[in-house]
CSV table of C-alpha atoms (C1' of nucleotides) in Angstrom, one decimal:
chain,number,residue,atom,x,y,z
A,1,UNK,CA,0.0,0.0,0.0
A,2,UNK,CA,1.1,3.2,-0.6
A,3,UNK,CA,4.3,4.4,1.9
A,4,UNK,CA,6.7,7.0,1.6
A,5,UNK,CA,8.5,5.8,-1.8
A,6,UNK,CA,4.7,5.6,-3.5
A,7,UNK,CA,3.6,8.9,-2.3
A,8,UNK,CA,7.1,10.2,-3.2
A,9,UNK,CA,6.5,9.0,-7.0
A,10,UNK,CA,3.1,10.1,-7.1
A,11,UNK,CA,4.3,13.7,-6.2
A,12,UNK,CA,7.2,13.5,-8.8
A,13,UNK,CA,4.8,12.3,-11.7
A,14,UNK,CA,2.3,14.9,-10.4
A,15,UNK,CA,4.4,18.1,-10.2
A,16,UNK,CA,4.8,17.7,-13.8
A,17,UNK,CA,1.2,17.8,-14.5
A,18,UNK,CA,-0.5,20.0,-11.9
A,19,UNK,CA,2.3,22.9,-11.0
A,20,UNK,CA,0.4,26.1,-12.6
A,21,UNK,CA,-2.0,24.3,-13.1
A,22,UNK,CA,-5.5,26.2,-11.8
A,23,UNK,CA,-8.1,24.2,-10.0
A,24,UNK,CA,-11.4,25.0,-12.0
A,25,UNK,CA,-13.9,22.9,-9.8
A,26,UNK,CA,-13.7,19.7,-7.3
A,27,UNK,CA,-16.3,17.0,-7.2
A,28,UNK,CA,-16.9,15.2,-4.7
A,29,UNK,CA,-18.7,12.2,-5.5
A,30,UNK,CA,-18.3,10.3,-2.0
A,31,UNK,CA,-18.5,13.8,0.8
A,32,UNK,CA,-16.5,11.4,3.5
A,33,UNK,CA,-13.3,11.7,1.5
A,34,UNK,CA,-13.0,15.5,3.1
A,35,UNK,CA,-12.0,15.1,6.4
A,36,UNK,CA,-11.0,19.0,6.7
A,37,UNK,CA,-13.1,21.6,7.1
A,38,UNK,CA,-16.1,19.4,5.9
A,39,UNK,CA,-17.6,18.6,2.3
A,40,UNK,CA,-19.8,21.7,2.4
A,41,UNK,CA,-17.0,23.9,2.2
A,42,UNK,CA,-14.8,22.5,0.5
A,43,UNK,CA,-15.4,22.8,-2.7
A,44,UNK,CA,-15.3,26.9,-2.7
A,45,UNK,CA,-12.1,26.6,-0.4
A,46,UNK,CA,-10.2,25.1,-3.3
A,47,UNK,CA,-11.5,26.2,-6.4
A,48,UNK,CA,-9.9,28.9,-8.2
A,49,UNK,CA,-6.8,28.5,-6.5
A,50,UNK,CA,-3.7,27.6,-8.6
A,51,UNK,CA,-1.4,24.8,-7.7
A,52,UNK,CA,2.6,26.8,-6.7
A,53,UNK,CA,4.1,23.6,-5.5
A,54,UNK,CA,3.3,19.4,-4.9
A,55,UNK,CA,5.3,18.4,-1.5
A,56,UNK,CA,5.6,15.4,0.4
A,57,UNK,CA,5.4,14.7,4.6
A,58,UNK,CA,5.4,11.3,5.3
A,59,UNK,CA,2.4,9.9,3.8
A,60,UNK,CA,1.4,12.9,3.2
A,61,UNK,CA,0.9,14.5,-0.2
A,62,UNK,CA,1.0,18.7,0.0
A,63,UNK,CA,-0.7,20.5,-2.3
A,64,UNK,CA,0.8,24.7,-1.7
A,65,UNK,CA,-2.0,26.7,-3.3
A,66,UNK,CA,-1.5,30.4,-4.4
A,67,UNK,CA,-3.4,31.9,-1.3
A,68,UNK,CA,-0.6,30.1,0.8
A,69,UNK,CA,-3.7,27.4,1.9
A,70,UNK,CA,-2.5,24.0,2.0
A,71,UNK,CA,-4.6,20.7,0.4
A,72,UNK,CA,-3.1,17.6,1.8
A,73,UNK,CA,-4.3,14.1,0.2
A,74,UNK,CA,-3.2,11.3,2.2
A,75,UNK,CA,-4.5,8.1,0.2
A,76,UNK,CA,-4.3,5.4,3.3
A,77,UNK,CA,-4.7,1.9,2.2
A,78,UNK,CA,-6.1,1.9,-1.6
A,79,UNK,CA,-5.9,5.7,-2.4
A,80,UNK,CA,-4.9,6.2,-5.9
A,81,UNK,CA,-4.1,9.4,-7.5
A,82,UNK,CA,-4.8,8.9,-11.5
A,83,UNK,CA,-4.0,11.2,-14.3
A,84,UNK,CA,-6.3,9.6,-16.6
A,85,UNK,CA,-6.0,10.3,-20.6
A,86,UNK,CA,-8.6,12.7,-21.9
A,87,UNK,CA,-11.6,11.0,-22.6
A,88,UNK,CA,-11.6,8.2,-20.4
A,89,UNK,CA,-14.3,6.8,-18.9
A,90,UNK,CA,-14.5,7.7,-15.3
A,91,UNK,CA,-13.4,4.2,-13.1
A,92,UNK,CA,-15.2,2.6,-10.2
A,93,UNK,CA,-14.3,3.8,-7.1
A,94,UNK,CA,-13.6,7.6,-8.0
A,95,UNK,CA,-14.3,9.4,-4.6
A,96,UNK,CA,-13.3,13.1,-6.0
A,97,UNK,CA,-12.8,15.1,-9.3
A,98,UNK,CA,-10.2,17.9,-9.4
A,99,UNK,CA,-10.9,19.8,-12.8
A,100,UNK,CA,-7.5,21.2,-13.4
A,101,UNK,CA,-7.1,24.1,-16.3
A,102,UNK,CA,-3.4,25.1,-17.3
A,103,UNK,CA,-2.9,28.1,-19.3
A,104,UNK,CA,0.9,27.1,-19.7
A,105,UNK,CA,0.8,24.2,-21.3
A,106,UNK,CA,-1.5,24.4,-24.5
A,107,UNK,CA,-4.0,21.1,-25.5
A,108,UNK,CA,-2.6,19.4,-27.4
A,109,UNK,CA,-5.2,20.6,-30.6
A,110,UNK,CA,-4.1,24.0,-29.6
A,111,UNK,CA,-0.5,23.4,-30.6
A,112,UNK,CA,-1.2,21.5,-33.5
A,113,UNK,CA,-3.2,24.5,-34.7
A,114,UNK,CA,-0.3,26.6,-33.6
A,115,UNK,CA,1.6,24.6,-35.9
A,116,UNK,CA,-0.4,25.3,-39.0
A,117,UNK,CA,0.0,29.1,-38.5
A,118,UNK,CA,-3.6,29.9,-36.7
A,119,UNK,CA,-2.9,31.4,-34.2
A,120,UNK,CA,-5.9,34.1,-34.5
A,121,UNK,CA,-7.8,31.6,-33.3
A,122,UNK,CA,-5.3,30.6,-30.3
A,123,UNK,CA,-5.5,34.4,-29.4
A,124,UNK,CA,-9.6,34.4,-29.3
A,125,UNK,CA,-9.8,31.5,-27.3
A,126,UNK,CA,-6.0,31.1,-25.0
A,127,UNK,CA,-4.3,28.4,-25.3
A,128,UNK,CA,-5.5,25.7,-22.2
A,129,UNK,CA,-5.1,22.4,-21.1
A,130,UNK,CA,-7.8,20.9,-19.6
A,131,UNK,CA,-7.8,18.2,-17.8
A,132,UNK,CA,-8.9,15.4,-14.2
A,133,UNK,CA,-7.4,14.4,-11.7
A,134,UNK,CA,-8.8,11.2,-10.1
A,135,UNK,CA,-9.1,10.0,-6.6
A,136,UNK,CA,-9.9,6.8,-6.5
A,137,UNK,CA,-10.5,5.0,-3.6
A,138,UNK,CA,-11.8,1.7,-2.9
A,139,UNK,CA,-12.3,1.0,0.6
A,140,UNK,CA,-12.6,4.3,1.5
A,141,UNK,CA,-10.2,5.2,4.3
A,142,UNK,CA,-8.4,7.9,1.7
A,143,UNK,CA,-8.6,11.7,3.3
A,144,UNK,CA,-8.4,15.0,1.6
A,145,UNK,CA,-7.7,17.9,4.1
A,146,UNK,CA,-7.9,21.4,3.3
A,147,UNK,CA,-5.5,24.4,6.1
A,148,UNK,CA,-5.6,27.9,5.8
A,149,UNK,CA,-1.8,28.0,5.9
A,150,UNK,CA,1.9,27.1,6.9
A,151,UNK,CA,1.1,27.6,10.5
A,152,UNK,CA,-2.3,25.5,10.5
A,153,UNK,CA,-0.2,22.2,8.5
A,154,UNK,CA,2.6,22.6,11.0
A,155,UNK,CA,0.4,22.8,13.7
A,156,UNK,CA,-1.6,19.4,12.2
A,157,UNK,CA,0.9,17.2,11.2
A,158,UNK,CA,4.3,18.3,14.1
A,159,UNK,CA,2.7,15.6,16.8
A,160,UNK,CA,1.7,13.5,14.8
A,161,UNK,CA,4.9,12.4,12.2
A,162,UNK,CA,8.8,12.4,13.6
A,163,UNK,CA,11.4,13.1,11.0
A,164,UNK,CA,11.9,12.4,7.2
A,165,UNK,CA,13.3,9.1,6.6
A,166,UNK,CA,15.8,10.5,3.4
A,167,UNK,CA,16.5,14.0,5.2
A,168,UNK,CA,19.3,15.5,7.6
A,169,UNK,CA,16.8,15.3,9.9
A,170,UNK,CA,16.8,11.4,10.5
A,171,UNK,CA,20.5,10.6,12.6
A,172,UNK,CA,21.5,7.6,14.1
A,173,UNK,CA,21.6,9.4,17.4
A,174,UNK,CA,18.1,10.6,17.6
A,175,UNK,CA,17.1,7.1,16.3
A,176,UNK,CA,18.6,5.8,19.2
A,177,UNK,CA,17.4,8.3,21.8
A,178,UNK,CA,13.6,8.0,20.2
A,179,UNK,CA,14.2,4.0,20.8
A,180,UNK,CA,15.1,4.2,24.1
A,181,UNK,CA,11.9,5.2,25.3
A,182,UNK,CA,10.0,2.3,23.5
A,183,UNK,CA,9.6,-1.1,25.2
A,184,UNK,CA,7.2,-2.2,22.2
A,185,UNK,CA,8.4,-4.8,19.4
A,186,UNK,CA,10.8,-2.7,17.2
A,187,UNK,CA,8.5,-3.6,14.2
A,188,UNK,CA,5.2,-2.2,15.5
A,189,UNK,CA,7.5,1.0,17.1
A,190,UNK,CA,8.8,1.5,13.5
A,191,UNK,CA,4.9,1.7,11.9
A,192,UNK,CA,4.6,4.0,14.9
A,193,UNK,CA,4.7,7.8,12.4
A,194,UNK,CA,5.6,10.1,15.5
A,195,UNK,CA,8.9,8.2,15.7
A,196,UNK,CA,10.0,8.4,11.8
A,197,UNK,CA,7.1,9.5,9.2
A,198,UNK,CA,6.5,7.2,6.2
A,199,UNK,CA,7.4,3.5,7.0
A,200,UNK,CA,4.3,1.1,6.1
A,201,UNK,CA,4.3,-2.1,6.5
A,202,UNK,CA,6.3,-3.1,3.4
A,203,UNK,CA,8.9,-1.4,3.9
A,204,UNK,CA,9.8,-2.1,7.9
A,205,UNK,CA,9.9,-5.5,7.2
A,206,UNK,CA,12.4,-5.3,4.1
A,207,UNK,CA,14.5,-2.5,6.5
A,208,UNK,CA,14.5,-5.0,9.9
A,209,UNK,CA,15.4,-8.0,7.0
A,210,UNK,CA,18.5,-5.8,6.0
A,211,UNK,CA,19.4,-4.8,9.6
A,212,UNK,CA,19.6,-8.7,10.7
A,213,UNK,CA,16.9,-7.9,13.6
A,214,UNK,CA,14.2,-9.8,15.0
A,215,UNK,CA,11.0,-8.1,14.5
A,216,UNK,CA,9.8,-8.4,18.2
A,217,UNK,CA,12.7,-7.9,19.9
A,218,UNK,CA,12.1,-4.5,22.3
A,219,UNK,CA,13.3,-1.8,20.4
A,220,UNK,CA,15.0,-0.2,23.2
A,221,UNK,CA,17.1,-3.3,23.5
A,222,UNK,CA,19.0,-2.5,20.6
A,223,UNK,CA,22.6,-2.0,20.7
A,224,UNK,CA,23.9,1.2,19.5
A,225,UNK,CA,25.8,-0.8,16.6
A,226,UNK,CA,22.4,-2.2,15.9
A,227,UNK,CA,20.6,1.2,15.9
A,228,UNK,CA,23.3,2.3,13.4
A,229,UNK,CA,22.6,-0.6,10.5
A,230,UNK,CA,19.0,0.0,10.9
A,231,UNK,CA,19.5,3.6,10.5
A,232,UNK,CA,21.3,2.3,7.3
A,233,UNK,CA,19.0,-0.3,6.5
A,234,UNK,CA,15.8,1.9,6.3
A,235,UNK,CA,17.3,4.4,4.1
A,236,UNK,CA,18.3,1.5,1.7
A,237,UNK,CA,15.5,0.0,1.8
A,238,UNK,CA,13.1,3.3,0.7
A,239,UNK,CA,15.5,4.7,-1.4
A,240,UNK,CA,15.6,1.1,-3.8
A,241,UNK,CA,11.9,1.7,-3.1
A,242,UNK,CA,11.7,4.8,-5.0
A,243,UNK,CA,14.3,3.8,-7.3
A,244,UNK,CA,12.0,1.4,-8.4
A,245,UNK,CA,8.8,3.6,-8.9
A,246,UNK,CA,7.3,1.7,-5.6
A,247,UNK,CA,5.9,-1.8,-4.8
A,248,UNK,CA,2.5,-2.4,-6.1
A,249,UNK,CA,1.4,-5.9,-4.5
A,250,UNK,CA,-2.9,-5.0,-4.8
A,251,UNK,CA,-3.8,-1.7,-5.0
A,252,UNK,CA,-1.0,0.9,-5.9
A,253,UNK,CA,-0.7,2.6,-9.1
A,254,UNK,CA,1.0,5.9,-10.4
A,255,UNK,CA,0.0,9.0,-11.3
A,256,UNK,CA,-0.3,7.3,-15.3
A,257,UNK,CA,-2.0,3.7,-13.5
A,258,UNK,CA,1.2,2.0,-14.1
A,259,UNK,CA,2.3,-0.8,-11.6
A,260,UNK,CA,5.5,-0.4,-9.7
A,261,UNK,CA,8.4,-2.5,-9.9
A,262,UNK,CA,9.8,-2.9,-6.5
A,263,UNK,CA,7.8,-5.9,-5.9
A,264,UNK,CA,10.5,-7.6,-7.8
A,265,UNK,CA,13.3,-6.4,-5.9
A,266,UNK,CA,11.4,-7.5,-2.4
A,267,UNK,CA,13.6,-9.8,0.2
A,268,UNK,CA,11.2,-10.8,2.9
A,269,UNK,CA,7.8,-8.8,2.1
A,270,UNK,CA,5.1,-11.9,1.5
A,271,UNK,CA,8.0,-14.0,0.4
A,272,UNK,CA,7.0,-16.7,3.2
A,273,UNK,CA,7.9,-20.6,2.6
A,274,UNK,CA,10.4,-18.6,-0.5
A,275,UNK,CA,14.3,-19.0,0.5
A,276,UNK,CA,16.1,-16.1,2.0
A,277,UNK,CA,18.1,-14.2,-0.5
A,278,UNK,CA,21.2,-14.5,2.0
A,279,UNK,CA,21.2,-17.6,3.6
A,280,UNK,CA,18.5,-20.3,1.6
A,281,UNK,CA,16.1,-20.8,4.9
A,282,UNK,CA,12.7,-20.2,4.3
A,283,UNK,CA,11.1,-17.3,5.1
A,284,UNK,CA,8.5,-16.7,8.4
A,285,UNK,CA,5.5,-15.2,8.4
A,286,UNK,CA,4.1,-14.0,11.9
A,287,UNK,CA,2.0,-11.5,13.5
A,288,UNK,CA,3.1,-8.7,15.4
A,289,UNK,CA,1.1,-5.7,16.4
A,290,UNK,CA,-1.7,-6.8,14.9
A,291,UNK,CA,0.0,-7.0,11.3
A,292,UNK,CA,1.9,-9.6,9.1
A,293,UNK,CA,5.6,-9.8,9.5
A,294,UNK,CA,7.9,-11.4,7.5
A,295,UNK,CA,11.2,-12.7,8.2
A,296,UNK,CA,14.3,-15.1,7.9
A,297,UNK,CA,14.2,-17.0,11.1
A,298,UNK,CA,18.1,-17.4,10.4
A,299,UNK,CA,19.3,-14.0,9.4
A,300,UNK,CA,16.9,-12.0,12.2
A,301,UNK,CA,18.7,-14.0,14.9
A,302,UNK,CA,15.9,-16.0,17.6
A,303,UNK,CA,12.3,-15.7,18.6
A,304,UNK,CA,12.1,-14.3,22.3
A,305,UNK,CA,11.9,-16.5,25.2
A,306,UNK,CA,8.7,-17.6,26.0
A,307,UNK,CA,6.4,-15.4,28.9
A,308,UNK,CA,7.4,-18.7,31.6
A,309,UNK,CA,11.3,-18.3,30.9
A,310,UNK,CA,13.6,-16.1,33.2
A,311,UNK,CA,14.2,-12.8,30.7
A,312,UNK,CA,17.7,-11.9,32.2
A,313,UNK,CA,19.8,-13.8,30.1
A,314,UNK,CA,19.2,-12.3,26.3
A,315,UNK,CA,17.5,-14.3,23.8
A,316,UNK,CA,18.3,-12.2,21.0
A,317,UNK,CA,21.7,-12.5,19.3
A,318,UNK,CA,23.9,-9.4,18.3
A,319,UNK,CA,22.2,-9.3,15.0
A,320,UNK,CA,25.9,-8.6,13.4
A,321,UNK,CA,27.4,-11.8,13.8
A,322,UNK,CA,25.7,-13.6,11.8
A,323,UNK,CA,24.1,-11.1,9.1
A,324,UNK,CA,24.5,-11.9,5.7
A,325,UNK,CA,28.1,-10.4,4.8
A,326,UNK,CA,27.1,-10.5,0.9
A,327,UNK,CA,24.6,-7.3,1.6
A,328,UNK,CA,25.5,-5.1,3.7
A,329,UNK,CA,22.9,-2.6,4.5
A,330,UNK,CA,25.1,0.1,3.9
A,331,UNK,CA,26.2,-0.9,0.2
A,332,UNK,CA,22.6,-0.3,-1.2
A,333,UNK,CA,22.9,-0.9,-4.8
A,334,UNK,CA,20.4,1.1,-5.6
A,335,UNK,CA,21.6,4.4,-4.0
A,336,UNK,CA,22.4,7.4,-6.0
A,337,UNK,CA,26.2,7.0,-7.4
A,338,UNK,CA,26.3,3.2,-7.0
A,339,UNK,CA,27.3,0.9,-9.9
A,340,UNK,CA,25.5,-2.3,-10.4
A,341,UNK,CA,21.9,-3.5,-10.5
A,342,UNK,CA,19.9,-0.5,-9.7
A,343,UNK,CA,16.4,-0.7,-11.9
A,344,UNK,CA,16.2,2.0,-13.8
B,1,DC,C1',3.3,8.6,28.5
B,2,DA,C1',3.2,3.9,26.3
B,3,DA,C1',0.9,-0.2,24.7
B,4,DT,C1',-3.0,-2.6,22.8
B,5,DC,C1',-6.9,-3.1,20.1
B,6,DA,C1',-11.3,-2.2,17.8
B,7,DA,C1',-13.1,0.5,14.2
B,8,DC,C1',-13.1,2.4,9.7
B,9,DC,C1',-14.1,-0.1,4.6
B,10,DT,C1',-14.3,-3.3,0.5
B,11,DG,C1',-13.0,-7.2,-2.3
B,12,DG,C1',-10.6,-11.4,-2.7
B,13,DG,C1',-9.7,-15.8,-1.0
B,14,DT,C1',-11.0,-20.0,1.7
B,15,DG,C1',-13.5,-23.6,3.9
B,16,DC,C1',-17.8,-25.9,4.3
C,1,DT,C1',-23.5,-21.9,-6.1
C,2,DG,C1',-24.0,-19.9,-1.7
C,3,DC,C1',-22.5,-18.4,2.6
C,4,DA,C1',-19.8,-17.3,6.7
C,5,DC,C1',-15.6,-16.0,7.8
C,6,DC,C1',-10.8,-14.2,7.5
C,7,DC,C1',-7.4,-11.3,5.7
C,8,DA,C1',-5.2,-7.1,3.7
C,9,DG,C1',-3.0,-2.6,6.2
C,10,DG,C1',-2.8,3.3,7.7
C,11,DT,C1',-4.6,5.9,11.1
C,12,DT,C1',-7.5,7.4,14.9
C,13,DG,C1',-9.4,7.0,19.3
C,14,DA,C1',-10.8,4.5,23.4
C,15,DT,C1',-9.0,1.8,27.1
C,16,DT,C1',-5.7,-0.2,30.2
DNA sequence: CAATCAACCTGGGTGC
DNA sequence: TGCACCCAGGTTGATT
């Protein structure tokens, strides 16, 4: 479902399309999908507003409009954003209509009449581009979110996500320190969005897989060496993901409805029974927190001990000493400057 | 404050 | 073929 590498490639698809762009009119065909102000206002909040900029906060997408208001989409569990071509038929599941017009960038009958030397008629009627944007929804949970400013997004999204993954902002230290403080499994405190914003579910399992760690073992029982390949691990592990145009397993499409690729380039993520890409054993599915986990029982060193066993003795190995040396988590292929295998 | 879990939804899959 | 049930997972909010 969509984390932070498929929100990140909608926005870059996106900002081609919809930056100076003007928002003509919004449908809402399903009124729940506004969960700020509320569906009556809406509509007159947005429209007539250009589109200055397409930013990204987590999960978050950030639309900056040209009276400094703020539209966030955030698209949940089968949100899609979808440029369709003109003309299409309208899909199931479309929960809102943004009409967009762009006076910058001519239709394409426009410039073909450009072409031929009319351009009397071009000056009548200016040059536009009109065009939908789609979201498409299925199940619903998808939220649209309207602020009057800066100030008001700061002030709705600072307690609820920590920092960005693939920014300064994310060190080792203030991994650790934010850690610390957690007694929970380190896979359901790493879904947790105050602590880092934009890990799903995909994505912490393929990040704890390249760290060597156990997905329930107490995240403040890492070891600082531990804290540091994690640290490592989750930035390889979103960066291949955007690399690869994100990992479509159901729902997830682009801005054009194309399916990512990253599904290909998974190591643990609903690979169960499959062999580990390291070491051959097969790899475990549990639950933890309420959501499927996936793992190499080898590689992510022991289960805990069970609730009747005395806890003072570890159970958990230091995950380096027996991680798979052939992929370090720190020798990403995929990252920016590497050679190798990285998908284009 | 931290942890846990139901609720929000729909469609696909499974077992009977 | 029908039906009951479970599962998928991002976030919120209630409860412990």
């Amino acid at each position: 479902m969509p984390e932070l590498p498929e929100v990140e490639t909608i926005r870059r698809d996106l900002s081609q399309h919809i930056v100076g762009a003007r928002i003509a009119r919004v449908e809402l065909l399903w009124p729940g999908v506004v969960a700020l102000p509320d569906a009556d206002t809406f509509p007159a909040l947005v429209q007539g507003r250009r589109v200055a900029a397409v930013r990204r906060r987590g999960k978050y997408l950030i639309w900056e409009l040209d009276d400094e208001s703020r539209l966030l989409i955030h698209l949940r569990m089968t949100g899609r954003l979808y440029w369709p071509p003109p003309g299409e038929p309208r899909a199931d599941h479309v929960r809102a209509v943004f009409h967009l017009i762009d006076h910058q960038r001519p239709a394409t009958d426009n410039r073909r009449a450009a072409s031929r030397g009319r351009l009397s008629a071009d000056r009548r009627r200016p040059a536009e581009d009109r065009r939908e944007l789609h979201f498409v929804d299925q199940r619903k949970f998808g939220r649209l979110y309207r602020l009057a400013g800066e100030r008001e997004l700061h002030a709705l999204l600072v307690t609820k996500l920590g920092p960005e993954p693939l920014e300064s902002g994310f060190t080792r230290e203030g991994l650790r320190d934010a850690l610390a403080r957690r007694r929970g499994p380190i896979k359901a405190v790493l879904l947790d969005q105050r602590l880092l914003a934009g890990l799903g579910n995909i994505y912490v399992d393929e990040a704890l897989f390249r760290a060597g760690l156990h997905p329930v073992q107490p995240a403040q029982s890492l070891s600082a060496a531990q804290v540091d390949l994690l640290h490592g691990a989750i930035v390889a592990a979103l960066r291949q993901g955007i690399a690869n145009r994100g990992t479509t397993l159901a729902a997830y499409r682009d801005a054009w409805g194309t399916r990512g690729l990253n599904q290909e380039q998974l190591l643990v993520f609903r690979r169960q029974g499959r062999p580990c890409p390291a070491c051959g054993t097969p790899i475990a599915k549990m639950r933890v927190g309420g959501r499927g986990t996936h793992f190499c029982p080898q590689c992510q060193g022991f289960a805990p001990a069970r609730g009747d066993q005395p806890s003072e003795v570890s159970p958990y190995r230091v995950a380096g000493d027996r991680r798979p040396t052939a992929r370090p988590a720190d020798e990403d292929p995929t990252r920016p400057g590497a050679t190798g295998t990285a998908v284009a």
